[in-house]
mmCIF file of C-alpha atoms in Angstrom:
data_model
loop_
_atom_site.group_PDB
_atom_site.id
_atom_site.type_symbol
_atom_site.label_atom_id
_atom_site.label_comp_id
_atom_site.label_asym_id
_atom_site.label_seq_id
_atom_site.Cartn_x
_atom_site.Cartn_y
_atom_site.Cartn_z
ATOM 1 C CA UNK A 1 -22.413 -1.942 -10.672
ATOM 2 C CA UNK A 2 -19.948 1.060 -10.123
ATOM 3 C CA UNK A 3 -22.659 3.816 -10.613
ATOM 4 C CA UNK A 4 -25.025 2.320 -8.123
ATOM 5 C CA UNK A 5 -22.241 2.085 -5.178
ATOM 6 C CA UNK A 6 -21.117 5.301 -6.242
ATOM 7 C CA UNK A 7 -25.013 6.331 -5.233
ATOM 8 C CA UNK A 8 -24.864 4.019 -1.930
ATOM 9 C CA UNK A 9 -22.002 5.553 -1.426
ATOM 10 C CA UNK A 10 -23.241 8.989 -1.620
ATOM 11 C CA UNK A 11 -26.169 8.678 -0.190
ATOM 12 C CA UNK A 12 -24.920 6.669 3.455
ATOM 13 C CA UNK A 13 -22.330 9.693 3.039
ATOM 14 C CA UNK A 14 -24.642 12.698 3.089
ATOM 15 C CA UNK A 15 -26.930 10.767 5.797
ATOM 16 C CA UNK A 16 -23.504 10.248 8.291
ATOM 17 C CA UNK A 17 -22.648 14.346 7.704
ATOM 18 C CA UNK A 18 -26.645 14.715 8.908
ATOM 19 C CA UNK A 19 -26.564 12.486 11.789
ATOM 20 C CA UNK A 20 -23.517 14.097 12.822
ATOM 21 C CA UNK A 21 -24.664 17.283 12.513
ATOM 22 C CA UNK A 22 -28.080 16.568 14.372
ATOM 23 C CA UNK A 23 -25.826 14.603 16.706
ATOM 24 C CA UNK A 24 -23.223 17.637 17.583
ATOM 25 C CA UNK A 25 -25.920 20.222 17.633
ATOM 26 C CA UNK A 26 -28.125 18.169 20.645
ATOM 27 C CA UNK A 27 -25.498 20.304 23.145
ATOM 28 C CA UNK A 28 -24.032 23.817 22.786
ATOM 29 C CA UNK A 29 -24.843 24.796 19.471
ATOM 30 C CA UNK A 30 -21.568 26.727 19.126
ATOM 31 C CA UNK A 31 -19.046 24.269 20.266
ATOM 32 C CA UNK A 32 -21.460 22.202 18.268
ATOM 33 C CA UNK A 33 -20.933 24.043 14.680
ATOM 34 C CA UNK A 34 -17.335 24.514 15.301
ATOM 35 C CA UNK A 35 -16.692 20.657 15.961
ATOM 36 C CA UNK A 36 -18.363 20.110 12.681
ATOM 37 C CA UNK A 37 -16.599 22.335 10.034
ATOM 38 C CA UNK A 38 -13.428 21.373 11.738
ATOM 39 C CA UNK A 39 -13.941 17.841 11.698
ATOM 40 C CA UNK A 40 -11.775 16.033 9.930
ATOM 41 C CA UNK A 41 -13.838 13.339 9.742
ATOM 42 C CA UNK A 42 -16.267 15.357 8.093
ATOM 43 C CA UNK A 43 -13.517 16.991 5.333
ATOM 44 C CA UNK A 44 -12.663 13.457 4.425
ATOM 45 C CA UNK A 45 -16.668 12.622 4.181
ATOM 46 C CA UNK A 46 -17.160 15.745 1.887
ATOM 47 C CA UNK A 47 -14.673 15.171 -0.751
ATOM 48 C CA UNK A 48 -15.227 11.730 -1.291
ATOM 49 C CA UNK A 49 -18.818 12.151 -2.021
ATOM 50 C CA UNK A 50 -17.566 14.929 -4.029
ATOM 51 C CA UNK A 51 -15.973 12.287 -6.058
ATOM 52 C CA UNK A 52 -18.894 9.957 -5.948
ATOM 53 C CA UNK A 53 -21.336 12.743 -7.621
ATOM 54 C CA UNK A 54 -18.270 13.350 -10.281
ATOM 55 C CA UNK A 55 -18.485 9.428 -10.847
ATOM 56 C CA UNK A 56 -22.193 9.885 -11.478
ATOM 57 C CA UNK A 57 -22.753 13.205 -12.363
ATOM 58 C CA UNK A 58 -21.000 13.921 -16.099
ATOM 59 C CA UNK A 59 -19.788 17.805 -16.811
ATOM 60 C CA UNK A 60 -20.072 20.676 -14.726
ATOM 61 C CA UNK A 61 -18.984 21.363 -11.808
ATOM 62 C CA UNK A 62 -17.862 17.891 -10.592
ATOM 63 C CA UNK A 63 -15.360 17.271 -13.358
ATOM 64 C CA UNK A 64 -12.290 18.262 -11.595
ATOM 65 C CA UNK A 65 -13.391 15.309 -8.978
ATOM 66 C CA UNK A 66 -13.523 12.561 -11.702
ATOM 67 C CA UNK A 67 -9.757 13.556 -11.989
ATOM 68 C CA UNK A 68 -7.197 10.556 -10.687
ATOM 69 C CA UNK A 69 -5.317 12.594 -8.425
ATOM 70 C CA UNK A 70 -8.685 13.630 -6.446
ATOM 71 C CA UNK A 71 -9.747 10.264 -6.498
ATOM 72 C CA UNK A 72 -6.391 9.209 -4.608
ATOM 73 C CA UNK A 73 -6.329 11.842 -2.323
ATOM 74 C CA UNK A 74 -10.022 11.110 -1.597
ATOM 75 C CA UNK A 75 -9.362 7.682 -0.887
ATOM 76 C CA UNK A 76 -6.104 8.586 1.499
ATOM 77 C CA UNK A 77 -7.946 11.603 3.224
ATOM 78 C CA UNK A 78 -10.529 8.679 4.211
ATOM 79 C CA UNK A 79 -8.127 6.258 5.249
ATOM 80 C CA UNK A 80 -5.963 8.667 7.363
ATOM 81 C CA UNK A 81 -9.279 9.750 8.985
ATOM 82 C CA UNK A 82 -10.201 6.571 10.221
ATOM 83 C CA UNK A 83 -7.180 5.596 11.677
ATOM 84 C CA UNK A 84 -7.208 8.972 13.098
ATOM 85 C CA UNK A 85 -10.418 8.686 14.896
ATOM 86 C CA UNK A 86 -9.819 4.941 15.964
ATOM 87 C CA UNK A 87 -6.548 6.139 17.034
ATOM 88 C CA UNK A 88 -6.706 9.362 19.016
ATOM 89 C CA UNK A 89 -10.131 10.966 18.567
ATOM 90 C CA UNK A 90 -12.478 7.973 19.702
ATOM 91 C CA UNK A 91 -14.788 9.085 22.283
ATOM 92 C CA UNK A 92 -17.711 7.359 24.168
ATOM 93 C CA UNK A 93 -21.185 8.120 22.440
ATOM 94 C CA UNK A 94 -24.875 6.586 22.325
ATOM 95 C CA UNK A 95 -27.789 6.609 20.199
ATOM 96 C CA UNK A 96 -27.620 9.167 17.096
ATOM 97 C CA UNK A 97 -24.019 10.122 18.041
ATOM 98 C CA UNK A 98 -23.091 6.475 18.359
ATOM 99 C CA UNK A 99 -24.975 5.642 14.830
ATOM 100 C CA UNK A 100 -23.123 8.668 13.038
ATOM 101 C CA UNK A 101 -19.835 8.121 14.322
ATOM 102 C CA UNK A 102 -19.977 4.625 13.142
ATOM 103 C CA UNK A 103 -20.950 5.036 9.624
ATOM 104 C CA UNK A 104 -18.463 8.689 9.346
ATOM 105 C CA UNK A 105 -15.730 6.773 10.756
ATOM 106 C CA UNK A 106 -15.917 3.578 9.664
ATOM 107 C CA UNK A 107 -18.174 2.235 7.298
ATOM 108 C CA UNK A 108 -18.010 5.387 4.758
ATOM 109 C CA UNK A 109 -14.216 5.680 4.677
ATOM 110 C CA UNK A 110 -14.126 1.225 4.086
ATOM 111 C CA UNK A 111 -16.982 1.464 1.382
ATOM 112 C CA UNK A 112 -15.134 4.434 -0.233
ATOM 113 C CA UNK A 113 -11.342 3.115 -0.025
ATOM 114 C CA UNK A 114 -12.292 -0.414 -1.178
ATOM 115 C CA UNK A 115 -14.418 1.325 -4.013
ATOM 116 C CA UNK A 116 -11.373 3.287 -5.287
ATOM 117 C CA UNK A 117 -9.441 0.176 -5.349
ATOM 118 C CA UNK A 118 -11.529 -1.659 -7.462
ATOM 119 C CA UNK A 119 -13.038 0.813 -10.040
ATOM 120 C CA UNK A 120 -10.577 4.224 -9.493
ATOM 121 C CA UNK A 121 -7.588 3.312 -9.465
ATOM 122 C CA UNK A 122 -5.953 2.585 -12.956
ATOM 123 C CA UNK A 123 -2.196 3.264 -12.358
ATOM 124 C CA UNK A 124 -2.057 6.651 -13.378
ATOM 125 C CA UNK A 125 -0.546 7.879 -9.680
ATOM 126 C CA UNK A 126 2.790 8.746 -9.032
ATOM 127 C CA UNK A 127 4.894 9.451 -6.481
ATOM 128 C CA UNK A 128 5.079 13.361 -7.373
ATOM 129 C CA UNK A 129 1.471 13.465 -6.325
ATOM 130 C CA UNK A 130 2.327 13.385 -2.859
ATOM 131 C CA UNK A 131 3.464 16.550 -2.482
ATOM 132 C CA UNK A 132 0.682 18.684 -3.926
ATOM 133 C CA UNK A 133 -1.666 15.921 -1.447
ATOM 134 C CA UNK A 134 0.447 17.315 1.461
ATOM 135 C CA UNK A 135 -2.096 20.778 0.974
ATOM 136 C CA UNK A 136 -4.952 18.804 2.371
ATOM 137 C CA UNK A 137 -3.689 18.318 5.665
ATOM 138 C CA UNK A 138 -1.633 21.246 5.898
ATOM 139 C CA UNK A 139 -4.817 23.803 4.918
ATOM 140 C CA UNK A 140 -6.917 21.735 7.201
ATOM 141 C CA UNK A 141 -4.484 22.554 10.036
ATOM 142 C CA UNK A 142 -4.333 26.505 9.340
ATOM 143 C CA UNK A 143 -8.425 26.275 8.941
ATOM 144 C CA UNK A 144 -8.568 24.346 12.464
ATOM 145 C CA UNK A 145 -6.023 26.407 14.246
ATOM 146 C CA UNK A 146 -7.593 29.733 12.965
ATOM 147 C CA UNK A 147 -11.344 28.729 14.091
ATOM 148 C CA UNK A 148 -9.298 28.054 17.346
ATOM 149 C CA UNK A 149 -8.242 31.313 17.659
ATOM 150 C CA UNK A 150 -10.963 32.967 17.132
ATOM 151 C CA UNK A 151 -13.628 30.437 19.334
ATOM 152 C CA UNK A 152 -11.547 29.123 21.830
ATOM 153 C CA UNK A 153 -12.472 25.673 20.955
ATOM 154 C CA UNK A 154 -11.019 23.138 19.148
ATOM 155 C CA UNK A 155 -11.415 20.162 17.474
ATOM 156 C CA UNK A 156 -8.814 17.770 18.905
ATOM 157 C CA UNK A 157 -7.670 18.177 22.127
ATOM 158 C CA UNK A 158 -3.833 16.811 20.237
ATOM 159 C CA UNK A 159 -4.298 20.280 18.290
ATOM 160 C CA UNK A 160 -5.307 22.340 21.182
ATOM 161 C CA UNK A 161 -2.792 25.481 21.018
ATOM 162 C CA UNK A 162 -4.350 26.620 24.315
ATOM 163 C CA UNK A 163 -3.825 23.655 26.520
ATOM 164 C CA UNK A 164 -0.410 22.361 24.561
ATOM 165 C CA UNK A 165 0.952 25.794 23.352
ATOM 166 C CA UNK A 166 2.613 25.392 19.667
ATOM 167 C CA UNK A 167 5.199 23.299 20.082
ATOM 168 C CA UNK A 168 3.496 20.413 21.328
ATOM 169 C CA UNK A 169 0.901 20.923 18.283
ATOM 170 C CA UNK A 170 3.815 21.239 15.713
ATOM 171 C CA UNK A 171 5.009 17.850 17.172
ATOM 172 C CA UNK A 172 1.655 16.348 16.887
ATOM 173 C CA UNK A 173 1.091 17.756 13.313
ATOM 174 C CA UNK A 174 4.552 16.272 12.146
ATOM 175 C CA UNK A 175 3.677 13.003 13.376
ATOM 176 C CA UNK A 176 0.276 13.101 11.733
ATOM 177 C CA UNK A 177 1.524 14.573 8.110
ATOM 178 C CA UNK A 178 3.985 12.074 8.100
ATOM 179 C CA UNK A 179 1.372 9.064 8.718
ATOM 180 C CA UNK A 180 -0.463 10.874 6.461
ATOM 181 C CA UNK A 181 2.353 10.671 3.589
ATOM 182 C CA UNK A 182 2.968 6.880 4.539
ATOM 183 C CA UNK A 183 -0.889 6.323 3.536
ATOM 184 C CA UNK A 184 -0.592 8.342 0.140
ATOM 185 C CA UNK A 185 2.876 6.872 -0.818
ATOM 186 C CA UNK A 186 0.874 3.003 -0.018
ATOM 187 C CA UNK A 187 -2.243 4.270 -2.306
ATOM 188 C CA UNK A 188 0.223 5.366 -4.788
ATOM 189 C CA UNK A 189 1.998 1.760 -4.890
ATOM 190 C CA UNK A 190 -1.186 0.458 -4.766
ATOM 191 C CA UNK A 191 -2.630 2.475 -7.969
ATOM 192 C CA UNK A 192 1.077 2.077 -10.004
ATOM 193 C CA UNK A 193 0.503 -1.837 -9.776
ATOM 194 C CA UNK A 194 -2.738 -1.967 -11.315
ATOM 195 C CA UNK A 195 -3.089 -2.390 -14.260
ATOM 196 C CA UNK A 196 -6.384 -0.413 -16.233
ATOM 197 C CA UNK A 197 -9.527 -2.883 -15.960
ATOM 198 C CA UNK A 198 -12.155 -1.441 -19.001
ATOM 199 C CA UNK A 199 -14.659 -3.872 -17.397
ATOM 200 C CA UNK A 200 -14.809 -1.973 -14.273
ATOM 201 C CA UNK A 201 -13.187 1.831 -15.050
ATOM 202 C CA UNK A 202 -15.947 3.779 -14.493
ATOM 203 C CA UNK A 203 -16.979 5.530 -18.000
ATOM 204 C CA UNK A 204 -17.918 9.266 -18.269
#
């Protein structure tokens, strides 16, 4: 059962990234391609199905994503992303937009955090994992802030340098890293009180 909503999984992944891109690109194709590869949305979609092709792909180059530490930083890149975009990011859409931003936002990042908590998670997380997590966010940032710099647009109008200047964006980025490290700290807790389940641990 694991393997074949790994490949749901995968597959409504890759078609929400699509959508979104046909979605993004209907208006200025620039702005367009820049709201993409900084979306974060979009980083959170791409590693998990990372994750789901190491789950159903054995060897090569997926391996390092069948690794436990991925897995939960997969699974807390997701959940920060939809509270993220329910939180501050949510913006009216229609039609493809409306269809993509659905299924990115919320029914990928669900499908993929309650998968992790029933077949990924085995208790092999600690706490020291947090900190070497913290290089998700923090790389995102620098990646946003430097496409920024050099389009003039940005993603999030909370991370807009130009509009806010740098303090208000450090403020915003402390606030967010540190919801950020509540989430990994709960999937931690989560993963430490489970106990291994050889029924449903996914077998490679």
């Amino acid at each position: 059962m694991h393997r074949t909503i790994a490949l749901f999984g995968l597959g409504l992944g890759l078609a929400a990234l699509v959508l979104h891109l046909i979605a993004i690109l209907s208006g200025d194709a620039t702005v367009g391609i820049v709201s993409f590869v900084t979306s974060l949305a979009v980083v959170a979609n791409i590693l998990a199905a990372l994750v789901y092709a190491g789950v159903l792909f054995d060897g090569g180059a997926f391996s390092v994503f069948r690794g436990k530490a991925v897995q939960g930083l997969a699974a807390t890149a997701m959940a920060f992303a939809m509270l993220f975009y329910h939180l501050v990011a949510a913006g009216e859409a229609e039609g493809i937009a409306l269809i993509a931003n659905v299924a990115l936002n919320y029914i990928a990042p669900t499908l993929f955090v309650a998968y992790w908590m029933v077949y990924l998670a085995d208790g092999s997380l600690r706490l020291h994992h947090v900190a070497s997590w913290m290089l998700l966010p923090g790389l995102y940032v620098v990646w946003m802030l430097l496409m920024g710099t050099i389009t003039g647009t940005y993603g999030y109008e909370v991370l807009d340098v130009a509009a806010d200047g740098w303090g208000a964006v450090a403020v915003n980025y402390l606030t967010f890293l540190a919801a950020f490290v509540v989430l990994a700290v709960f999937a931690i807790g989560f993963d430490t009180e489970k106990k291994p389940d050889t029924d449903h641990a996914p077998q490679h």
